[in-house]
XYZ file of C-alpha atoms in Angstrom:
670
model
C -50.850 77.632 28.010
C -50.721 75.080 25.180
C -51.235 71.398 25.934
C -48.038 69.426 25.183
C -48.093 66.298 23.058
C -48.296 63.249 25.385
C -45.044 61.383 25.871
C -46.727 57.983 25.563
C -48.303 59.024 22.236
C -44.935 59.438 20.503
C -44.728 56.796 17.768
C -41.571 54.685 17.660
C -38.296 56.299 18.819
C -37.887 53.603 21.477
C -34.249 54.432 22.255
C -35.040 58.125 22.642
C -37.899 57.484 25.031
C -35.880 54.967 27.040
C -32.890 57.320 27.406
C -35.149 60.143 28.628
C -36.936 57.882 31.089
C -33.668 56.529 32.509
C -32.538 60.074 33.234
C -35.884 60.797 34.851
C -35.298 57.777 37.106
C -31.661 58.685 37.822
C -30.537 62.234 36.904
C -26.999 61.169 37.905
C -26.789 59.377 34.531
C -25.796 62.750 33.128
C -28.396 63.758 30.578
C -29.153 62.887 26.981
C -27.878 64.188 23.659
C -30.395 63.512 20.888
C -28.884 63.549 17.415
C -30.951 63.293 14.277
C -32.447 64.784 11.185
C -35.093 67.474 11.360
C -38.706 66.471 11.945
C -38.059 63.367 14.051
C -39.938 64.339 17.249
C -36.771 65.254 19.179
C -38.207 68.418 20.714
C -41.690 66.918 21.042
C -40.462 64.003 23.154
C -38.322 66.204 25.401
C -41.114 68.704 26.071
C -43.540 65.855 26.728
C -41.237 64.366 29.373
C -41.748 67.290 31.745
C -45.387 66.292 32.280
C -44.237 62.878 33.583
C -41.748 64.170 36.124
C -42.888 63.812 39.742
C -43.764 66.987 41.606
C -41.063 68.549 43.786
C -41.369 70.075 47.256
C -39.749 73.515 47.509
C -39.158 76.097 50.223
C -41.895 78.765 49.910
C -40.533 81.932 48.338
C -37.101 80.492 47.509
C -36.037 81.494 44.005
C -33.629 78.549 43.863
C -36.121 75.724 44.509
C -34.458 74.485 47.689
C -35.663 71.157 49.089
C -37.431 71.945 52.395
C -36.249 68.648 53.910
C -32.559 69.360 53.190
C -32.176 73.018 52.166
C -28.968 74.213 50.572
C -26.896 75.886 53.332
C -25.326 78.206 50.763
C -28.556 79.302 49.107
C -28.483 83.063 48.339
C -32.076 83.293 49.599
C -31.228 81.318 52.765
C -30.555 80.176 55.300
C -33.691 78.037 55.376
C -34.853 76.041 58.348
C -35.912 72.444 57.530
C -39.677 72.088 57.497
C -42.745 71.707 55.360
C -42.691 72.961 51.813
C -45.059 73.468 48.934
C -45.382 71.063 46.000
C -45.141 72.237 42.416
C -44.579 70.526 39.044
C -40.995 70.007 37.935
C -39.988 72.775 35.561
C -38.691 72.411 32.046
C -36.456 75.381 31.219
C -35.372 76.040 27.633
C -32.012 77.640 26.902
C -32.135 79.651 23.650
C -29.156 79.393 21.292
C -28.636 83.165 21.458
C -28.738 83.414 25.260
C -26.127 85.521 27.045
C -23.894 84.319 29.858
C -25.817 86.480 32.327
C -29.103 84.906 31.245
C -27.657 81.434 31.806
C -25.877 81.801 35.162
C -27.530 84.927 36.521
C -26.269 88.461 37.043
C -24.951 90.543 39.919
C -26.029 94.155 40.384
C -22.545 95.652 40.101
C -23.670 99.149 41.115
C -25.094 97.925 44.444
C -22.143 95.612 44.980
C -19.681 98.538 44.657
C -21.721 101.188 46.423
C -23.427 99.156 49.165
C -21.375 95.976 49.367
C -24.461 93.755 48.987
C -24.865 90.705 46.779
C -27.923 91.653 44.764
C -28.236 88.589 42.553
C -30.757 87.956 39.774
C -31.013 84.201 39.170
C -30.500 82.780 35.687
C -31.764 79.743 33.846
C -29.493 77.397 35.816
C -31.342 78.386 38.976
C -34.740 78.028 37.305
C -33.852 74.509 36.132
C -32.751 73.242 39.567
C -34.525 69.939 40.296
C -36.127 70.016 36.846
C -35.180 69.719 33.164
C -32.865 72.032 31.237
C -33.476 71.670 27.513
C -31.083 73.042 24.879
C -32.388 72.795 21.331
C -29.644 72.922 18.665
C -26.983 72.561 21.347
C -24.295 72.289 18.648
C -24.993 75.913 17.704
C -24.589 77.177 21.275
C -21.435 79.212 21.901
C -18.623 77.151 23.343
C -18.246 79.182 26.541
C -21.960 78.741 27.312
C -21.700 74.995 26.753
C -18.702 74.917 29.098
C -20.638 76.737 31.832
C -23.662 74.530 31.294
C -21.796 71.251 31.497
C -19.675 72.364 34.446
C -22.850 73.129 36.384
C -24.323 69.768 35.367
C -21.187 67.955 36.538
C -20.782 69.803 39.862
C -24.438 70.273 40.721
C -23.824 73.959 41.425
C -23.456 77.240 39.563
C -20.874 79.882 40.435
C -20.983 83.553 39.465
C -17.756 85.492 39.975
C -17.579 89.227 39.308
C -14.737 91.457 40.461
C -14.267 89.728 43.812
C -17.977 89.217 44.452
C -19.133 85.605 44.200
C -22.455 83.806 44.450
C -23.006 80.056 44.517
C -26.255 78.127 44.352
C -27.291 74.520 43.793
C -28.100 73.569 40.209
C -28.966 69.921 39.654
C -31.065 69.181 36.615
C -31.760 66.714 33.862
C -29.793 68.030 30.880
C -31.201 67.278 27.440
C -29.695 68.577 24.210
C -30.903 68.070 20.657
C -28.976 68.674 17.457
C -28.966 68.081 13.731
C -25.463 66.804 12.790
C -25.788 68.425 9.360
C -25.432 71.807 11.063
C -22.131 70.964 12.751
C -20.791 68.777 15.536
C -20.004 69.318 19.179
C -16.371 69.098 20.219
C -15.430 65.564 21.370
C -14.752 66.684 24.942
C -18.236 68.199 25.098
C -19.829 65.113 23.586
C -18.238 63.124 26.392
C -19.970 65.249 29.036
C -23.419 64.043 27.975
C -24.246 60.799 29.725
C -26.190 59.140 26.917
C -26.679 59.756 23.230
C -29.416 58.615 20.885
C -29.537 58.674 17.097
C -33.048 59.271 15.748
C -34.396 59.155 12.214
C -37.787 59.101 10.574
C -39.322 55.678 10.063
C -39.341 54.263 6.536
C -42.369 52.089 7.320
C -45.500 53.544 5.670
C -47.846 52.271 8.411
C -45.802 53.912 11.154
C -45.574 57.180 9.232
C -49.349 57.129 8.751
C -49.815 56.723 12.500
C -47.457 59.641 13.193
C -49.478 61.920 10.910
C -52.802 60.687 12.329
C -51.780 61.428 15.929
C -50.227 64.766 15.082
C -53.350 65.964 13.292
C -55.580 64.706 16.104
C -53.525 66.622 18.676
C -53.514 69.819 16.612
C -57.298 69.664 16.153
C -58.080 69.098 19.854
C -55.008 69.184 22.149
C -56.962 68.805 25.382
C -59.122 65.977 24.089
C -56.139 64.140 22.635
C -54.243 64.456 25.906
C -57.271 63.140 27.815
C -57.314 59.993 25.674
C -53.718 59.273 26.739
C -54.148 60.270 30.388
C -54.182 56.687 31.705
C -50.958 55.761 29.876
C -49.311 58.972 31.098
C -50.351 58.261 34.692
C -48.965 54.709 34.456
C -45.570 55.894 33.239
C -45.489 58.637 35.873
C -46.154 56.059 38.586
C -43.498 53.741 37.161
C -40.901 56.543 37.251
C -41.737 57.227 40.905
C -41.515 53.519 41.763
C -38.172 53.159 39.970
C -36.786 56.154 41.869
C -37.737 54.535 45.155
C -36.216 51.209 44.102
C -32.991 52.705 42.727
C -31.047 52.838 46.048
C -31.721 49.123 46.538
C -30.363 48.024 43.156
C -27.197 45.922 43.476
C -24.411 46.367 40.930
C -22.354 43.211 41.377
C -18.689 42.644 40.617
C -19.587 40.608 37.541
C -21.535 43.476 35.990
C -18.779 45.917 36.916
C -16.231 43.658 35.237
C -18.347 43.571 32.081
C -18.645 47.364 32.109
C -14.901 47.868 32.517
C -14.084 45.253 29.868
C -16.517 46.810 27.398
C -15.079 50.312 27.800
C -11.550 48.929 27.435
C -12.472 46.850 24.380
C -13.865 49.879 22.579
C -10.845 52.026 23.585
C -12.938 54.723 25.247
C -10.856 57.566 26.675
C -11.028 58.310 30.390
C -13.264 56.791 33.062
C -16.464 58.774 32.574
C -17.883 56.115 30.257
C -17.456 53.410 32.907
C -19.258 55.516 35.515
C -22.076 56.470 33.151
C -22.534 52.838 32.097
C -22.721 51.748 35.736
C -25.356 54.359 36.571
C -27.318 53.605 33.398
C -27.316 49.851 34.013
C -28.519 50.469 37.571
C -31.324 52.740 36.313
C -32.302 50.103 33.737
C -32.645 47.490 36.466
C -34.763 49.855 38.589
C -36.927 50.711 35.571
C -37.488 46.981 35.023
C -38.415 46.549 38.714
C -35.324 44.481 39.569
C -32.743 44.849 42.318
C -29.933 43.102 40.397
C -28.115 44.366 37.303
C -28.064 41.765 34.522
C -25.969 41.392 31.397
C -28.858 42.715 29.311
C -28.733 45.939 31.344
C -25.007 46.286 30.716
C -25.515 45.696 26.988
C -28.261 48.325 26.710
C -26.203 50.774 28.776
C -23.273 50.332 26.365
C -25.476 51.032 23.345
C -26.601 54.308 24.921
C -23.402 55.488 26.626
C -20.546 54.550 24.276
C -21.283 55.435 20.620
C -20.562 59.177 20.919
C -17.404 58.501 22.922
C -15.803 56.406 20.177
C -15.445 59.227 17.635
C -11.768 59.745 16.838
C -12.336 62.598 14.386
C -15.382 64.498 13.103
C -15.686 62.270 10.035
C -16.201 59.087 12.061
C -19.865 58.171 12.303
C -20.933 57.368 15.868
C -21.893 53.752 16.402
C -21.008 50.503 18.098
C -20.095 47.083 16.709
C -22.767 44.970 18.402
C -21.051 41.679 17.531
C -17.909 42.860 19.307
C -20.040 44.027 22.231
C -21.680 40.609 22.552
C -18.291 38.854 22.399
C -16.936 41.053 25.188
C -19.967 40.526 27.423
C -19.791 36.774 26.877
C -16.057 36.625 27.589
C -16.281 38.578 30.844
C -19.725 37.451 31.980
C -20.723 34.860 34.533
C -17.374 34.723 36.344
C -18.907 35.184 39.782
C -22.614 34.812 39.135
C -23.323 38.566 39.225
C -24.632 40.041 36.005
C -23.129 37.190 34.025
C -24.001 35.844 30.664
C -26.387 33.145 31.925
C -29.345 35.364 31.069
C -28.409 35.181 27.390
C -27.613 31.589 26.405
C -26.451 32.410 22.886
C -24.765 35.804 22.977
C -21.888 34.795 20.746
C -21.664 35.816 17.105
C -22.880 33.218 14.671
C -22.465 35.164 11.463
C -19.827 34.597 8.806
C -16.246 35.290 9.747
C -16.533 34.501 13.471
C -14.604 36.416 16.113
C -11.507 36.896 13.983
C -13.210 38.070 10.831
C -15.066 41.127 12.099
C -12.220 43.697 11.954
C -11.896 43.402 8.171
C -14.738 45.844 7.347
C -13.164 48.403 9.715
C -9.913 48.124 7.793
C -11.695 48.361 4.461
C -10.893 51.948 3.418
C -7.647 51.025 1.692
C -9.170 48.014 0.015
C -12.278 49.944 -0.930
C -10.137 52.676 -2.381
C -8.189 50.176 -4.476
C -11.407 48.592 -5.648
C -12.774 51.997 -6.568
C -9.629 52.807 -8.456
C -9.470 49.670 -10.595
C -12.408 50.227 -12.950
C -11.110 53.569 -14.229
C -7.365 53.076 -13.814
C -5.415 52.978 -17.028
C -1.742 52.431 -17.784
C 0.686 54.284 -15.565
C -1.970 54.800 -12.924
C -3.814 57.472 -14.938
C -7.588 57.192 -14.686
C -9.715 56.209 -17.598
C -12.580 58.542 -18.414
C -15.981 57.307 -17.319
C -17.779 59.108 -20.102
C -18.124 62.594 -21.634
C -14.695 63.711 -20.403
C -15.581 63.026 -16.764
C -13.612 60.696 -14.509
C -14.857 59.000 -11.396
C -13.958 60.371 -7.938
C -10.463 59.810 -6.555
C -9.909 58.763 -2.967
C -8.281 61.369 -0.720
C -4.785 60.751 0.597
C -4.282 60.274 4.328
C -4.966 63.567 6.161
C -2.317 65.190 8.320
C -2.270 67.667 11.173
C -1.961 71.318 10.161
C -0.584 74.247 12.092
C -2.516 77.362 13.081
C -4.230 79.146 10.185
C -5.677 82.608 10.708
C -6.772 85.782 8.994
C -4.699 88.969 9.508
C -5.931 91.853 11.616
C -8.386 92.009 14.492
C -11.942 90.863 13.830
C -15.226 91.014 15.717
C -16.777 87.759 14.554
C -18.368 84.781 16.231
C -16.363 83.273 19.085
C -14.098 80.491 17.855
C -10.493 79.326 17.925
C -8.759 80.700 14.878
C -8.095 84.430 14.311
C -7.589 87.309 16.736
C -10.806 89.173 17.539
C -12.595 91.351 20.057
C -14.758 88.939 22.021
C -16.686 88.630 25.271
C -14.029 86.251 26.584
C -10.258 86.481 26.538
C -7.589 88.771 27.919
C -8.604 92.301 28.912
C -7.139 94.946 26.613
C -9.008 98.103 27.623
C -12.312 99.638 28.642
C -15.240 101.467 27.048
C -18.689 102.696 27.937
C -21.164 99.787 27.832
C -23.500 99.478 24.873
C -26.648 98.057 26.429
C -26.386 95.805 29.494
C -23.055 95.671 31.307
C -21.582 92.177 31.077
C -17.872 92.462 31.962
C -17.016 95.244 34.401
C -13.613 96.934 34.159
C -13.229 97.757 37.840
C -10.207 100.060 37.647
C -11.700 102.131 34.826
C -15.033 102.367 36.667
C -13.384 103.586 39.880
C -11.265 106.024 37.873
C -14.389 107.443 36.202
C -16.303 107.793 39.503
C -13.469 109.116 41.694
C -13.448 112.803 40.539
C -17.161 113.191 41.350
C -17.255 111.916 44.939
C -17.264 115.345 46.617
C -19.931 116.704 44.254
C -22.078 113.653 44.956
C -21.868 114.236 48.686
C -19.973 111.109 49.627
C -19.789 110.771 53.399
C -19.321 107.072 54.107
C -16.801 104.465 53.055
C -18.750 103.281 50.019
C -17.998 104.664 46.569
C -20.863 106.676 45.063
C -21.260 105.143 41.611
C -23.584 106.301 38.851
C -24.582 104.449 35.720
C -22.395 106.739 33.592
C -19.320 105.684 35.584
C -19.536 102.022 34.637
C -17.008 100.797 32.106
C -17.192 97.634 30.041
C -13.972 95.641 29.708
C -12.841 95.100 26.123
C -11.305 91.693 25.593
C -9.302 89.991 22.914
C -9.820 86.336 22.136
C -10.305 84.179 19.070
C -12.994 84.060 16.402
C -14.170 81.454 13.919
C -13.780 82.214 10.225
C -15.252 81.112 6.929
C -12.750 78.912 5.092
C -13.885 78.766 1.467
C -12.208 76.146 -0.713
C -12.154 76.814 -4.479
C -11.092 73.534 -6.076
C -10.109 72.983 -9.723
C -11.740 69.711 -10.824
C -10.901 70.004 -14.532
C -9.158 67.461 -16.725
C -5.724 68.987 -16.099
C -6.115 68.063 -12.413
C -7.294 64.524 -13.073
C -4.037 62.635 -12.481
C -5.005 60.210 -9.732
C -1.963 60.645 -7.511
C -2.103 64.431 -7.777
C -5.829 64.733 -7.083
C -5.566 62.313 -4.166
C -2.860 64.495 -2.595
C -4.938 67.627 -3.162
C -7.991 66.063 -1.523
C -5.849 64.884 1.378
C -4.592 68.424 1.957
C -8.092 69.896 1.813
C -9.356 67.164 4.155
C -6.599 68.069 6.625
C -7.652 71.702 6.580
C -11.260 70.619 7.093
C -10.210 68.757 10.229
C -8.493 71.900 11.446
C -11.612 73.948 10.649
C -13.726 71.562 12.732
C -11.440 71.940 15.727
C -11.416 75.732 15.421
C -15.196 76.107 15.061
C -15.122 77.543 11.547
C -17.683 77.539 8.826
C -16.531 75.912 5.596
C -17.679 76.098 1.992
C -16.684 74.352 -1.229
C -16.754 75.749 -4.781
C -15.622 73.528 -7.670
C -15.082 74.397 -11.311
C -14.719 72.207 -14.371
C -16.219 71.843 -17.838
C -18.111 75.006 -18.689
C -19.086 76.358 -15.262
C -18.506 76.499 -11.533
C -20.727 74.962 -8.860
C -21.241 75.601 -5.175
C -20.692 72.016 -4.034
C -21.375 73.045 -0.442
C -22.727 76.419 0.728
C -21.038 77.787 3.869
C -21.892 75.504 6.769
C -20.620 74.434 10.167
C -20.823 70.761 9.172
C -17.363 69.620 8.108
C -18.794 66.122 7.761
C -20.852 67.348 4.822
C -17.817 69.106 3.324
C -15.704 65.960 3.595
C -18.434 63.887 1.934
C -18.729 66.337 -0.985
C -14.966 66.414 -1.375
C -14.730 62.620 -1.436
C -17.342 62.328 -4.194
C -15.894 65.131 -6.339
C -15.474 63.984 -9.989
C -12.944 65.502 -12.395
C -12.705 66.185 -16.116
C -13.344 68.791 -18.811
C -12.076 72.320 -19.368
C -10.806 74.756 -16.741
C -13.182 77.716 -16.230
C -10.958 79.382 -13.613
C -12.640 82.780 -13.877
C -16.054 81.203 -13.338
C -14.765 79.495 -10.188
C -13.385 82.724 -8.763
C -16.502 84.708 -9.618
C -18.714 82.079 -8.046
C -16.558 82.126 -4.897
C -16.766 85.919 -4.801
C -20.550 85.704 -5.041
C -20.660 83.146 -2.210
C -18.645 85.513 -0.010
C -20.898 88.451 -0.925
C -24.044 86.584 0.081
C -22.411 85.250 3.242
C -21.389 88.769 4.288
C -25.062 89.753 4.186
C -25.979 86.806 6.410
C -22.987 86.973 8.732
C -21.217 90.321 8.269
C -18.817 89.921 11.199
C -17.306 86.617 10.044
C -14.104 87.070 8.045
C -13.062 84.725 5.247
C -9.970 82.824 4.157
C -10.081 81.634 0.521
C -8.007 78.586 -0.453
C -7.749 78.164 -4.252
C -6.533 74.719 -5.323
C -5.486 74.810 -9.019
C -2.603 74.531 -11.482
C -3.425 78.057 -12.681
C -4.456 77.040 -16.187
C -7.579 78.632 -17.625
C -9.302 77.375 -20.782
C -12.581 77.969 -22.561
C -13.970 81.243 -23.889
C -12.067 84.307 -25.104
C -8.953 85.364 -23.130
C -9.569 82.981 -20.229
C -6.320 83.841 -18.386
C -6.949 87.594 -18.530
C -10.521 87.080 -17.384
C -9.310 84.998 -14.438
C -6.874 87.777 -13.512
C -9.645 90.362 -13.454
C -11.759 88.089 -11.274
C -8.838 87.589 -8.884
C -8.309 91.316 -8.490
C -11.806 91.575 -6.975
C -10.516 89.612 -3.968
C -7.403 91.781 -3.651
C -9.460 94.992 -3.833
C -11.609 93.837 -0.894
C -8.659 92.644 1.199
C -9.837 89.027 1.354
C -7.092 86.742 2.709
C -6.220 84.040 0.172
C -3.772 81.287 -0.635
C -3.221 79.392 -3.895
C -2.181 75.736 -3.813
C -0.201 75.262 -7.053
C -0.960 71.818 -8.464
C 1.068 72.189 -11.674
C 3.349 69.223 -12.398
C 5.748 68.029 -15.072
C 9.180 69.179 -16.275
C 7.833 72.399 -17.832
C 6.069 74.743 -15.440
C 4.267 77.862 -16.592
C 3.995 79.502 -13.160
C 0.362 80.445 -13.744
C -0.665 79.674 -10.152
C 1.987 82.061 -8.831
C 0.667 84.813 -11.062
C -2.852 84.073 -9.880
C -1.699 84.404 -6.266
C -0.194 87.810 -7.059
C -3.484 88.925 -8.600
C -5.350 87.716 -5.493
C -2.923 89.485 -3.186
C -2.143 86.164 -1.551
C 0.621 83.537 -1.543
C 1.253 80.394 -3.605
C 2.682 77.004 -2.687
C 3.464 74.106 -5.021
C 1.831 70.702 -4.839
C 5.155 69.163 -3.794
C 5.072 71.357 -0.712
C 1.674 70.126 0.423
C 2.928 68.935 3.766
C 1.829 70.090 7.186
C 4.736 72.494 7.672
C 4.488 73.855 4.157
C 0.769 74.621 4.172
C 0.836 76.003 7.690
C 3.845 78.164 6.875
C 2.114 79.446 3.782
C -0.991 80.564 5.622
C 1.169 82.020 8.390
C 2.681 84.193 5.671
C -0.832 85.280 4.690
C -1.705 86.172 8.266
C 1.643 87.652 9.188
C 2.130 85.300 12.136
C 5.472 83.634 12.843
C 4.368 81.410 15.634
C 5.277 77.739 15.974
C 2.537 75.130 16.090
C-alpha cells in the first residue's frame, strides 16, 4: 500500500486544511466542498486527512462498523450486545464518478428475497464509510440522483434501501468531502447548500512557495516512507490535538451574543433557509474547541462565516462565490458585545476604515450598469452605433438583462445522460415496461418477474409457499425520465450584427438560454463566425460560467461566413457524437441570414444547412434582421435546416420558448 503524503507537509492552503480539521473535530459541521483549479493539492490534502483521524472501536465481524459501546439497534448484522470491541483506523472511502446506485447504497439479493423471504443485503460504500471519511472527487460530475442519495444519508445519518417492499436500513455517519473544478460545471444551488463548508483553492503565485511545493513533492516521490517519517512528529501532534478538541467540544459554550451575531450575519447576507445558521453555529463551536477554548468568540463567528456562507450566496450560476468582508465586519460589530458573550471586545477595531465608509460599499455591487455604460462610451458613435476599434472589428457589447425561459427539449425519446430537459429512457423515472436485464439487475419489475416465473412452478417442483424463481425469470423495469442535451449556439458576430442594441438583445437571449441549460444539466458549446472564418469559442462543456464569459467578450465586425459557421458547428457535433454518442443536440443559430464572402455564399450556406436536416438534428434560427426592408434569409435558412425561425423582435421568454416547443412538438405550458 502506498504511503500517503503527510497532511502537515501540505504547503499553504490554510483554509482548506482548517476546514478539513474542523470537520474531523465535529463531523456534524456537514462536510467540506473544495473548489479550485486542477493541481492545487485538493485530493492530496483529503487523502492525507485520513491518517490523522483517531482510531474507531467496532463490533467484531460487523460489516457496518457499529460502535460496541452503543451498537445500532437496527443494524442488519445485529442485534449486538454492548461490550468490548476491536480498534481499527478510520476508513477513507472514495466514491467514483461512474459508480452505480447499488454500489453506493448497497444491493438486495432479489432472488433470495422473493424465493426465501430473507434480506440478503450486500453493503455499499455508505456502509463502508460509516464513522470514517467519504471522499467524492469531481463531485460536480456525479449524477444528480447519486448526489441526492449521498447528501440525504449525510443529513440523516442513515442509509435506506427500498426494493419491491423489502427495506434495509443501517447507520451511515461520515465526514463528507467533495472536490471539484468549477470549469467543468457547477453543482445545483440546493446541493451546494447541503455541504457544510466550502473552500476556494488556487495555486500560489509566490515563487518561494511554489519552489517548496515542488521540493516536497519530489522528496515524497523519491522516498515516501522516509519523507513520512520526517513529518511523523508533526502528524502525531495534530492527531493528538484533534482528539483533545473532540473531548473539549461538548464543553464549549455558544452564548446568546455569538448566536445573535450568527443570525444577524446570515440575515445581512440574505442567505436562504436556516441551514447556514446551524452550520455557522457548529463551525464556530468547533473553532473554539480547536483553539482549546470553551467560549465562542467573535473571531470564531467571523471565520465560520467565511467558510459557511460564500457558496450559499450564489443567486445564479454566473455569480462568483465570495463574501464582502467589510460588510461582515460591520455586521459583527453592530451585533457584538450586547451581553458580553462572543461580543466585539476581542477585536477593538473591526469597523471599516477604507474609503467610502459604511454607506459607500454597495456601489461596486451595483456597478454592472455603470461599467457597461463606461465600456460603451469609447466606441459609441452617433445614434448609438459603435465605432470600429480597428480593422473592421468592434469591441464587445454588454448583454441585455437575461430572462426566464420555458422548457426547451429535443423531439423523440433519447437514451442520454440523466438530466432535466428531454424525454429519455433512464434508470430513474416512471416505469413504462419491462425487459430482460443486460448485466446486473438494478430495478426489478415485480409483476413481469412473477408473470415470467409462474408457468414453470409445477415443472420446478414447487411445494411450499415461496415462488421458485430462476435468473431467467427476472425482468428489469424500463423507465422514462429526462436527459441532458448538448445545446450548441452558432452566433453570427459579423459587421451586419454589430448594432449595439441588437447585439445586446441577442446576447441577453443567449445568456437566458445558458441559465436554462445550467438548471437542466446540459452541456453547452459556442461557435462564432465573422470575417473570413468560424471559430469554436467554447468546445462542448458543462461549465455555463465559461460559456457566459466567452459570450460577454465576443467582438463583432467583418464579413459573414455563414457556411463556415454551419460547417464548423456540424464538425463540433460530429466529434462530440464520438465522445458522447447518447447525448442529443439542439442547435440554436443566431443570425440575420446574410452570407457574404467567396463565390455563391448563400447557396453554400444552404448546402451546409441541409447536412443538419439530413441527420435530423433539432435546430432553431433566431432571425436578427432589422430595418424596413427584410430579405427573409433567416427564414429560408431555417427551412434548409429543417427547423423554425423567430425574429429578433420576438426574442422574449414566451416567444423563444414557444419556438423551441414547436421544434420539439410539445405544447406544454411553462
